[in-house]
Coordinates of C-alpha atoms in Angstrom, one line a residue:
M15 CA 19.2 -7.6 -29.2
T16 CA 16.4 -7.7 -26.7
E17 CA 13.0 -8.4 -28.2
A18 CA 10.4 -5.6 -27.7
P19 CA 7.7 -6.5 -25.3
T20 CA 4.3 -7.6 -26.6
I21 CA 1.3 -6.0 -25.0
F22 CA -2.4 -7.0 -25.5
I23 CA -5.1 -4.4 -24.7
T24 CA -8.8 -5.0 -24.7
G25 CA -11.1 -2.1 -25.5
A26 CA -8.5 -0.4 -27.6
T27 CA -10.6 1.5 -30.1
D28 CA -11.9 4.2 -27.8
G29 CA -11.2 6.2 -24.7
L30 CA -8.4 5.1 -22.4
G31 CA -7.6 1.9 -24.3
R32 CA -7.0 3.8 -27.6
A33 CA -4.9 6.5 -25.9
L34 CA -2.9 4.0 -24.0
A35 CA -2.2 2.1 -27.3
Y36 CA -0.9 5.3 -28.9
R37 CA 1.4 6.0 -25.9
L38 CA 2.8 2.5 -25.8
A39 CA 3.4 2.5 -29.5
A40 CA 5.7 5.5 -29.0
D41 CA 7.6 3.3 -26.5
G42 CA 8.3 0.8 -29.3
V43 CA 6.3 -2.1 -28.0
N44 CA 4.5 -4.7 -30.1
L45 CA 0.8 -4.2 -29.7
I46 CA -2.2 -6.5 -30.1
L47 CA -5.4 -4.5 -30.0
H48 CA -8.9 -5.8 -29.3
G49 CA -12.3 -4.2 -30.2
R50 CA -15.8 -5.1 -31.2
D51 CA -15.8 -3.4 -34.5
V52 CA -13.4 -4.4 -37.2
G53 CA -13.6 -1.1 -39.0
R54 CA -12.6 0.9 -35.9
L55 CA -9.9 -1.6 -35.2
E56 CA -8.5 -1.2 -38.7
V57 CA -8.6 2.6 -38.4
T58 CA -6.9 2.6 -35.0
A59 CA -4.1 0.3 -36.1
D60 CA -3.5 2.3 -39.3
D61 CA -3.5 5.6 -37.3
I62 CA -1.0 4.3 -34.8
A63 CA 1.3 3.0 -37.5
T64 CA 1.2 6.3 -39.4
A65 CA 1.6 8.5 -36.3
H66 CA 4.6 6.7 -35.0
G67 CA 6.2 5.2 -38.1
V68 CA 6.1 1.8 -36.4
G69 CA 4.9 -1.6 -37.4
R70 CA 1.1 -1.9 -37.6
P71 CA -0.4 -3.3 -34.4
R72 CA -2.1 -6.7 -34.8
I73 CA -5.9 -6.7 -34.3
V74 CA -8.3 -9.2 -32.8
R75 CA -12.1 -8.8 -32.7
A76 CA -14.6 -10.1 -30.2
D77 CA -17.8 -9.1 -28.4
L78 CA -17.1 -9.7 -24.8
A79 CA -20.8 -10.2 -24.0
E80 CA -20.5 -13.7 -25.4
L81 CA -18.1 -16.2 -23.7
A82 CA -17.7 -18.3 -26.9
Q83 CA -16.2 -15.2 -28.5
V84 CA -14.0 -14.6 -25.5
R85 CA -12.6 -18.1 -25.9
K86 CA -12.0 -17.5 -29.6
L87 CA -10.3 -14.2 -28.7
A88 CA -7.9 -16.0 -26.5
R89 CA -7.0 -18.4 -29.3
D90 CA -6.5 -15.5 -31.7
V91 CA -4.1 -13.8 -29.3
Q92 CA -2.2 -17.1 -28.8
N93 CA -2.0 -17.5 -32.6
A94 CA -0.8 -14.0 -33.1
T95 CA 2.3 -14.1 -30.8
H96 CA 4.7 -16.5 -29.3
R97 CA 5.0 -14.4 -26.2
L98 CA 2.9 -12.0 -24.1
D99 CA 4.5 -9.7 -21.7
V100 CA 1.5 -7.7 -20.5
F101 CA -2.3 -8.1 -20.7
V102 CA -4.2 -4.9 -20.0
S103 CA -7.8 -5.9 -19.3
N104 CA -9.5 -2.6 -20.1
A105 CA -12.7 -3.2 -22.0
G106 CA -15.9 -2.5 -20.2
I107 CA -19.2 -0.7 -20.0
G108 CA -20.3 2.0 -17.6
G109 CA -23.1 2.2 -15.1
G110 CA -25.5 4.1 -17.4
M111 CA -25.7 5.3 -21.0
P112 CA -24.9 4.4 -23.7
D113 CA -25.5 0.9 -22.5
G114 CA -28.7 1.6 -20.6
R115 CA -29.6 1.9 -16.9
D116 CA -31.9 -1.1 -16.8
R117 CA -30.9 -4.7 -16.3
R118 CA -29.8 -6.4 -19.4
T119 CA -28.2 -9.8 -20.0
S120 CA -25.3 -11.2 -22.0
A121 CA -25.5 -13.8 -24.7
D122 CA -25.0 -16.4 -21.9
E123 CA -27.9 -14.9 -19.9
Y124 CA -25.6 -13.3 -17.3
E125 CA -26.1 -9.8 -16.0
L126 CA -24.5 -7.7 -18.7
R127 CA -22.1 -5.6 -16.7
F128 CA -20.8 -8.5 -14.7
A129 CA -20.4 -10.5 -17.9
V130 CA -18.6 -7.8 -19.9
N131 CA -16.6 -6.0 -17.2
Y132 CA -15.6 -9.0 -15.1
L133 CA -16.3 -12.5 -16.4
A134 CA -14.9 -11.9 -19.9
G135 CA -11.6 -10.6 -18.4
F136 CA -11.6 -13.4 -15.9
L137 CA -11.9 -16.1 -18.6
L138 CA -9.5 -14.3 -20.9
T139 CA -6.9 -14.2 -18.1
L140 CA -7.2 -17.9 -17.4
K141 CA -6.9 -18.7 -21.1
L142 CA -3.8 -16.5 -21.6
L143 CA -2.2 -17.4 -18.3
P144 CA 0.0 -20.2 -19.7
L145 CA 1.3 -17.9 -22.4
L146 CA 2.0 -15.1 -19.8
R147 CA 3.8 -17.6 -17.6
R148 CA 6.0 -18.8 -20.4
S149 CA 6.9 -15.1 -21.1
A150 CA 7.9 -14.4 -17.5
P151 CA 8.3 -12.0 -16.0
A152 CA 4.9 -10.8 -17.3
R153 CA 2.2 -8.5 -16.0
I154 CA -1.6 -8.4 -15.8
V155 CA -3.2 -4.9 -15.4
N156 CA -6.9 -4.7 -14.6
V157 CA -8.5 -1.4 -15.3
A158 CA -11.0 -1.2 -12.5
S159 CA -12.5 1.7 -10.7
I160 CA -12.7 3.4 -7.3
G161 CA -16.5 3.0 -7.7
Q162 CA -17.0 -0.4 -6.1
H163 CA -20.0 -2.2 -4.6
P164 CA -19.9 -5.3 -2.4
I165 CA -21.0 -8.6 -4.0
D166 CA -24.2 -10.2 -2.8
F167 CA -23.4 -13.9 -3.3
G168 CA -27.1 -14.7 -2.8
D169 CA -27.9 -12.6 -5.9
I170 CA -24.7 -12.2 -7.9
M171 CA -26.7 -11.4 -11.1
I172 CA -28.6 -8.7 -9.3
T173 CA -32.1 -9.9 -10.1
H174 CA -33.5 -7.7 -7.3
G175 CA -32.8 -4.0 -6.6
Y176 CA -31.0 -3.5 -9.9
R177 CA -29.2 -0.2 -10.6
G178 CA -26.6 0.3 -13.3
T179 CA -24.2 1.9 -10.9
R180 CA -24.5 -0.9 -8.4
A181 CA -23.9 -3.5 -11.2
Y182 CA -20.9 -1.5 -12.5
G183 CA -19.4 -1.2 -9.0
Q184 CA -19.9 -4.9 -8.3
S185 CA -18.2 -5.8 -11.6
K186 CA -15.2 -3.6 -10.8
L187 CA -14.8 -5.0 -7.3
A188 CA -15.0 -8.5 -8.7
Q189 CA -12.1 -7.5 -11.0
I190 CA -10.0 -6.4 -8.1
M191 CA -10.9 -9.4 -5.9
S192 CA -10.1 -12.0 -8.5
G193 CA -6.8 -10.0 -9.2
F194 CA -5.9 -10.4 -5.5
E195 CA -6.8 -14.0 -5.6
L196 CA -4.8 -14.7 -8.7
A197 CA -1.8 -12.9 -7.3
D198 CA -1.9 -15.3 -4.3
R199 CA -1.9 -18.3 -6.7
V200 CA 0.8 -17.3 -9.2
P201 CA 4.4 -16.5 -8.2
A202 CA 5.2 -12.8 -8.7
A203 CA 8.4 -13.8 -10.5
E204 CA 6.2 -15.3 -13.2
V205 CA 3.2 -12.9 -13.5
T206 CA 2.2 -9.9 -11.4
V207 CA -1.5 -8.9 -11.1
N208 CA -2.5 -5.4 -10.2
S209 CA -5.6 -3.3 -10.6
L210 CA -6.2 0.4 -10.7
H211 CA -8.6 3.3 -10.8
P212 CA -6.9 5.1 -13.7
A213 CA -8.6 8.5 -13.3
T214 CA -12.0 10.0 -12.4
Y215 CA -14.5 10.8 -15.1
M216 CA -12.1 11.0 -18.0
P217 CA -13.6 12.6 -21.2
T218 CA -14.5 9.2 -22.7
K219 CA -17.7 8.3 -24.6
I220 CA -19.2 6.7 -21.5
V221 CA -18.5 9.7 -19.3
L222 CA -19.5 12.4 -21.8
E223 CA -22.8 10.7 -22.5
E224 CA -23.8 9.8 -19.0
I225 CA -22.1 12.5 -16.8
G226 CA -21.4 15.2 -19.4
Q227 CA -18.5 16.8 -17.6
P228 CA -15.0 15.2 -17.2
I229 CA -12.8 15.7 -14.1
D230 CA -9.5 14.1 -15.0
S231 CA -7.8 14.1 -18.4
I232 CA -7.2 11.0 -20.5
D233 CA -3.5 11.7 -20.0
T234 CA -4.0 11.1 -16.2
G235 CA -5.4 7.7 -16.9
V236 CA -2.8 6.8 -19.5
N237 CA 0.1 7.8 -17.2
A238 CA -1.3 5.7 -14.3
T239 CA -2.0 2.7 -16.5
R240 CA 1.3 2.9 -18.4
R241 CA 3.1 2.9 -15.0
L242 CA 1.6 -0.5 -14.1
V243 CA 2.4 -1.8 -17.6
S244 CA 6.1 -0.9 -17.7
D245 CA 7.6 0.9 -14.7
P246 CA 10.6 -1.1 -13.6
A247 CA 10.0 0.1 -10.0
L248 CA 6.9 -2.2 -10.0
D249 CA 8.9 -5.4 -10.9
G250 CA 7.6 -8.1 -8.6
V251 CA 4.9 -5.9 -7.1
T252 CA 1.6 -7.9 -7.2
G253 CA -1.8 -8.1 -5.6
R254 CA -2.3 -4.3 -5.2
F255 CA -4.9 -1.7 -6.0
F256 CA -3.9 1.7 -7.1
D257 CA -5.9 5.0 -7.2
R258 CA -4.1 6.6 -10.2
T259 CA -0.5 6.2 -9.2
R260 CA -1.0 5.9 -5.4
E261 CA -1.5 2.5 -3.7
A262 CA -4.9 2.5 -2.1
R263 CA -7.4 0.3 -0.3
A264 CA -10.2 -1.3 -2.2
Q265 CA -13.6 -1.9 -0.8
A266 CA -13.4 -4.0 2.4
Q267 CA -14.8 -7.2 0.8
A268 CA -11.7 -7.5 -1.3
Y269 CA -9.6 -8.3 1.8
H270 CA -11.9 -11.1 3.0
A271 CA -10.2 -14.4 2.0
D272 CA -13.5 -16.4 2.1
A273 CA -15.2 -13.9 -0.2
R274 CA -12.4 -14.0 -2.7
A275 CA -12.4 -17.8 -2.7
E276 CA -16.1 -17.9 -3.2
L277 CA -15.9 -15.4 -6.1
W278 CA -13.2 -17.5 -7.6
R279 CA -15.2 -20.7 -7.3
R280 CA -18.4 -19.2 -8.7
S281 CA -16.5 -17.5 -11.5
L282 CA -14.9 -20.8 -12.6
E283 CA -18.4 -22.3 -12.7
L284 CA -19.9 -19.4 -14.6
V285 CA -17.3 -19.5 -17.4
G286 CA -16.9 -23.3 -17.5
H287 CA -13.2 -23.4 -16.8
H288 CA -11.1 -25.6 -14.6
D289 CA -9.0 -24.2 -11.8
I290 CA -5.4 -23.2 -12.5
A291 CA -2.6 -25.6 -11.5

């Protein structure tokens, strides 16, 4: 009997992450769910187990605004499972409320949106990559955005001209760029790496507080993300960016090899990790 796949989702107690977890639980997968709040994690895991009559998802807690907690999170995931078929890097903060429009910094003194939306996922990916490779064929899915802003490598932490939307767009482009770079470095037969804009202004906490009016439904985002997680038609497809379910072009900087290499080098320095073999 084939073992059910194991899928790890960050930011799984709210919005797209929570809805995706519910949908994947119905598919019979083994889930590992991340969140910042243990109470909300417990409720989410209990609700999923009750709703689908399945085994209770495993839960792991971390604040992604602190790299030490990200490292511990990776260890907790490794201790929770002997295999990892899919890593969905979904956790993040928006360009405005409820996380503020002004410039804030992480526990490591990095610009907050770059730290949470990008560096945390980058480090977590590197830490989990050996487990993913041993579980081949595996997938990494980066929940990014169509809202992208080119990276100023002379001021990567945006100490001048700060806007929350610019910081958010830079962090999302960084996700996509590092995904492209990783896809070039890891054989697709082992791990595929793809990014997507799941939907536009879904009715999530971030959108409702900052924008007020949704455009797309949560189901639109869930369907698009689930496709990258499990659609057999995407076996071996790597290094792509999708707008919902359609392959699309990211911001132009993502296709500059020198810019991707520079981001990769700087990111390794910022998170204190060696390059992958």
